[in-house]
PDB file of C-alpha atoms in Angstrom:
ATOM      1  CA  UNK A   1       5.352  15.813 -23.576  1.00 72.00           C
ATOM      2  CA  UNK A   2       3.195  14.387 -20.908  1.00 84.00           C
ATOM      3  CA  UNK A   3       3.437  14.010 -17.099  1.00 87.00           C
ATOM      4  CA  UNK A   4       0.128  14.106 -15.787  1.00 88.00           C
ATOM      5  CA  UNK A   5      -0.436  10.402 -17.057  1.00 87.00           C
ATOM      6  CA  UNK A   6       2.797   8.900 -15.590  1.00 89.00           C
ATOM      7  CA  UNK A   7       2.259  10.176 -12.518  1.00 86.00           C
ATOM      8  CA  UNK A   8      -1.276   8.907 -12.574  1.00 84.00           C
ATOM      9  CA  UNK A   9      -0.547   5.084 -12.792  1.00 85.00           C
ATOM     10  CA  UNK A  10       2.256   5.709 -10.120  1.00 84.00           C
ATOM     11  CA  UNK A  11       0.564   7.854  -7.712  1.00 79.00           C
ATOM     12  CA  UNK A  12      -1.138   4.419  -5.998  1.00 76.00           C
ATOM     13  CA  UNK A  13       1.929   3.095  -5.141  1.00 81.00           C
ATOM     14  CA  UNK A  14       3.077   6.038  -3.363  1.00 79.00           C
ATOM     15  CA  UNK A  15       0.381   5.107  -0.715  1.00 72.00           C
ATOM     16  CA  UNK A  16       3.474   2.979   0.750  1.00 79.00           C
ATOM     17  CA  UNK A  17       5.774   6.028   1.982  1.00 81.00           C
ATOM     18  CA  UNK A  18       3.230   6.541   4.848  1.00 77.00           C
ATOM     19  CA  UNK A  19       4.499   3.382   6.016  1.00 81.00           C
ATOM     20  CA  UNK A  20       7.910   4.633   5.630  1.00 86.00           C
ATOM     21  CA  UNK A  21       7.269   7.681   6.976  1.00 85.00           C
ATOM     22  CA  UNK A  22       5.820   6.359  10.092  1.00 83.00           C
ATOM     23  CA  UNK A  23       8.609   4.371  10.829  1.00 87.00           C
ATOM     24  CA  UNK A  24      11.094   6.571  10.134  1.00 90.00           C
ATOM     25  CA  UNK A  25      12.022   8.201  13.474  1.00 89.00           C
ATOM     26  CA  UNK A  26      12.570   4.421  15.036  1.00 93.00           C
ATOM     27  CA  UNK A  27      14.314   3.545  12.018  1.00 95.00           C
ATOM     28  CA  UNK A  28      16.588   6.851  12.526  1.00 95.00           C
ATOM     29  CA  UNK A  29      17.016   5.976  16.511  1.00 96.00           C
ATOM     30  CA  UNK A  30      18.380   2.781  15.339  1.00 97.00           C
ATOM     31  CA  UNK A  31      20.809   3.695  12.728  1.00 97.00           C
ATOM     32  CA  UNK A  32      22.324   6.215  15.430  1.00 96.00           C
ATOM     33  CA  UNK A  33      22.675   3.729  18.095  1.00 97.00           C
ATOM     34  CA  UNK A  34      24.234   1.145  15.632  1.00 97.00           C
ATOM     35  CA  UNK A  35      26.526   3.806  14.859  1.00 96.00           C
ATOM     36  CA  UNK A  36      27.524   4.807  18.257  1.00 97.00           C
ATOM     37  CA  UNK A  37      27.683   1.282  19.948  1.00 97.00           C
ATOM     38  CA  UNK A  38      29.262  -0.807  17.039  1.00 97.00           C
ATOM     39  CA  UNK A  39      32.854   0.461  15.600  1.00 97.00           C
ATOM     40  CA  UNK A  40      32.640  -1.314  12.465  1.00 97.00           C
ATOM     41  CA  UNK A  41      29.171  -0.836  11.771  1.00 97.00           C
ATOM     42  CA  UNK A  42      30.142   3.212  12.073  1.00 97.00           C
ATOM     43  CA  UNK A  43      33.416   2.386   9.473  1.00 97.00           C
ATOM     44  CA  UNK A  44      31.478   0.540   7.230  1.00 97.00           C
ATOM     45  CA  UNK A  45      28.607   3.137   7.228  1.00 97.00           C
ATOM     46  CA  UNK A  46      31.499   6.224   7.253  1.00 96.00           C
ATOM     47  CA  UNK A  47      33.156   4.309   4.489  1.00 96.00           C
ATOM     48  CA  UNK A  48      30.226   4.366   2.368  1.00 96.00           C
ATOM     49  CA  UNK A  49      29.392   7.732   2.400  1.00 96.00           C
ATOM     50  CA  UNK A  50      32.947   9.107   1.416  1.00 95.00           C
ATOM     51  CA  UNK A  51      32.110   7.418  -2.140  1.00 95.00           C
ATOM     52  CA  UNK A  52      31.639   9.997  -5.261  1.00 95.00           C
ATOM     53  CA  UNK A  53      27.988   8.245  -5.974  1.00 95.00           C
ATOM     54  CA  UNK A  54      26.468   9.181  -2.545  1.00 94.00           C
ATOM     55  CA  UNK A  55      27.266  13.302  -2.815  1.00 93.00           C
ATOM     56  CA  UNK A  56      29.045  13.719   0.621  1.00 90.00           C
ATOM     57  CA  UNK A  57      25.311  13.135   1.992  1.00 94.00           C
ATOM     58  CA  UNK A  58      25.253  10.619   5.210  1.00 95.00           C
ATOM     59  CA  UNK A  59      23.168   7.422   5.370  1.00 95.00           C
ATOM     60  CA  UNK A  60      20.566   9.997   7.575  1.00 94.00           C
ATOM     61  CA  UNK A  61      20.147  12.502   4.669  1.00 94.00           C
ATOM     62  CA  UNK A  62      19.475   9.394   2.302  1.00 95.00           C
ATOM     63  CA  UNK A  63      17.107   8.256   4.781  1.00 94.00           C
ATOM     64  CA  UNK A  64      14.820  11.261   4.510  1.00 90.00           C
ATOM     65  CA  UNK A  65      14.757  11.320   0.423  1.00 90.00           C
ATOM     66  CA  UNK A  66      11.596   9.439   0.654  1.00 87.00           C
ATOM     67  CA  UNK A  67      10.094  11.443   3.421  1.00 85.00           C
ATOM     68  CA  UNK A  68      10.158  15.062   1.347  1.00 85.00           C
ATOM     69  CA  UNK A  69       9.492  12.800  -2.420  1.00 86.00           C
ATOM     70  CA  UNK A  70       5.965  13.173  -1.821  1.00 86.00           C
ATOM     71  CA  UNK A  71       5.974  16.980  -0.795  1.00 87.00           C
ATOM     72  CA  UNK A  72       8.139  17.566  -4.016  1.00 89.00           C
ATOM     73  CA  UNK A  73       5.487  15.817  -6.293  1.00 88.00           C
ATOM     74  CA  UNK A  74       2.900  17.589  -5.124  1.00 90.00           C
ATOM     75  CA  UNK A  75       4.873  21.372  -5.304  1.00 92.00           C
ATOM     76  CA  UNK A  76       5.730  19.382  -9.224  1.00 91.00           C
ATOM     77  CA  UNK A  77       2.186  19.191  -9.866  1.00 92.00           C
ATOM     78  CA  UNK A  78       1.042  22.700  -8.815  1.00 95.00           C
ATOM     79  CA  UNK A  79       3.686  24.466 -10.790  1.00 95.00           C
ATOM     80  CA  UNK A  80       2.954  21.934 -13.828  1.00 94.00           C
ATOM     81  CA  UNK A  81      -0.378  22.991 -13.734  1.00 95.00           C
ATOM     82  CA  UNK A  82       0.182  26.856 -13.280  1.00 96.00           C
ATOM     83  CA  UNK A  83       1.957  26.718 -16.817  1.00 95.00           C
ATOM     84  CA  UNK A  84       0.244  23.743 -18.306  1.00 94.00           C
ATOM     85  CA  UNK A  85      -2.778  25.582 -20.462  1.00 94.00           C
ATOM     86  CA  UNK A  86      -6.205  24.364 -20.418  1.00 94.00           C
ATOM     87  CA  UNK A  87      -6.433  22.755 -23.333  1.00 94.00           C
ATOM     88  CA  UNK A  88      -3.571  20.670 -23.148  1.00 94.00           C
ATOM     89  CA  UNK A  89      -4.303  16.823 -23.448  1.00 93.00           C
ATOM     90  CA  UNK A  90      -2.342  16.326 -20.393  1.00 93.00           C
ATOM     91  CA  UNK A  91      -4.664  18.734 -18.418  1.00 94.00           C
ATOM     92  CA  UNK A  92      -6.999  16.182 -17.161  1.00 94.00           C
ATOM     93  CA  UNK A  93      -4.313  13.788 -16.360  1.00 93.00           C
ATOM     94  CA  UNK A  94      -1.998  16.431 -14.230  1.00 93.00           C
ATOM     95  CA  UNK A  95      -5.489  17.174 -12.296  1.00 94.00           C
ATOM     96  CA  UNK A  96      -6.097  13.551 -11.725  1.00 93.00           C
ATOM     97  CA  UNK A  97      -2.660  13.114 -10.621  1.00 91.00           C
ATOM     98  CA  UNK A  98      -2.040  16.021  -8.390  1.00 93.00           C
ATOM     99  CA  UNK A  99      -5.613  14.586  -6.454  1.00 92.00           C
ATOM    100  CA  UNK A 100      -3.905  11.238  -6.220  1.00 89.00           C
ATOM    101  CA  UNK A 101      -0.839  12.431  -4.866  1.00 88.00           C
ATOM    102  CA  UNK A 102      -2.103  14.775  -2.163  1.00 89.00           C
ATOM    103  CA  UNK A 103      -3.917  12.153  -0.997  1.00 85.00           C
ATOM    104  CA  UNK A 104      -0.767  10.556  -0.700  1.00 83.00           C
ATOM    105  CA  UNK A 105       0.727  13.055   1.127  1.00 82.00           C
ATOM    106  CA  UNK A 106      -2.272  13.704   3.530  1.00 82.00           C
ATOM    107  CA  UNK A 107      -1.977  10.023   4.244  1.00 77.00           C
ATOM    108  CA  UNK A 108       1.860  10.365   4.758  1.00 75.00           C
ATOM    109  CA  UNK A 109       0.990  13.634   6.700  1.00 74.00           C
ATOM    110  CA  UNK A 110      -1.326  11.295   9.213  1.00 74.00           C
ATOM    111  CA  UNK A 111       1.236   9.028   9.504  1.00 70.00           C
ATOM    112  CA  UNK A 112       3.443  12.112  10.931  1.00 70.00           C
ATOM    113  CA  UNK A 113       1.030  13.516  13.105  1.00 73.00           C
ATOM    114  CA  UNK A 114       0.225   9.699  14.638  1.00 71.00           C
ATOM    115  CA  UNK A 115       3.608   9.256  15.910  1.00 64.00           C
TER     116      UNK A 115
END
């Protein structure tokens, strides 16, 4: 019934994927040239993938899940609020939360232009 407050006590720790973000084109680079120089790094990695639980989706396209989370919360938040009317208790809460997490993802945004 509520998702503005959940979001709310989560939104600080999502402060973190900046980091992630930031890192992630090195971290990319790396997993590439793993795969390209080391055989059974690239079977074990191939191997992996082929299983039902990771949805034909390579390590790479895992990878980025974190990088668009943030984007998604925020889009989340927007259309919650659209539809949410304003006198819902969670009003306040989605408000406070959607402030939270584009803050997040200005910081994550920084992080992107930076590198």
């Amino acid at each position: 019934p509520r998702l503005g407050d959940i979001l709310q006590k989560l939104a600080p720790f999502l402060k973190m994927y900046g980091e992630y973000v930031k890192n992630f084109d090195r971290a990319m680079d790396i997993v590439n040239t793993c795969m390209q120089r080391s055989s059974p790094f690239k079977d074990v990695v191939q191997n992996i993938q082929k299983q039902e639980v990771c949805g034909n989706l390579t390590l790479q396209h895992h990878m980025l899940e974190p990088v668009q989370r943030i984007p998604r919360y925020e889009l989340l938040l927007k259309d919650y609020l659209k539809k949410l009317p304003e006198e819902s208790p969670d009003r306040k809460d989605a408000e406070k939360s959607l402030e939270l997490i584009s803050t997040a993802a200005n910081h994550s945004n920084a992080a992107i232009r930076k590198m």
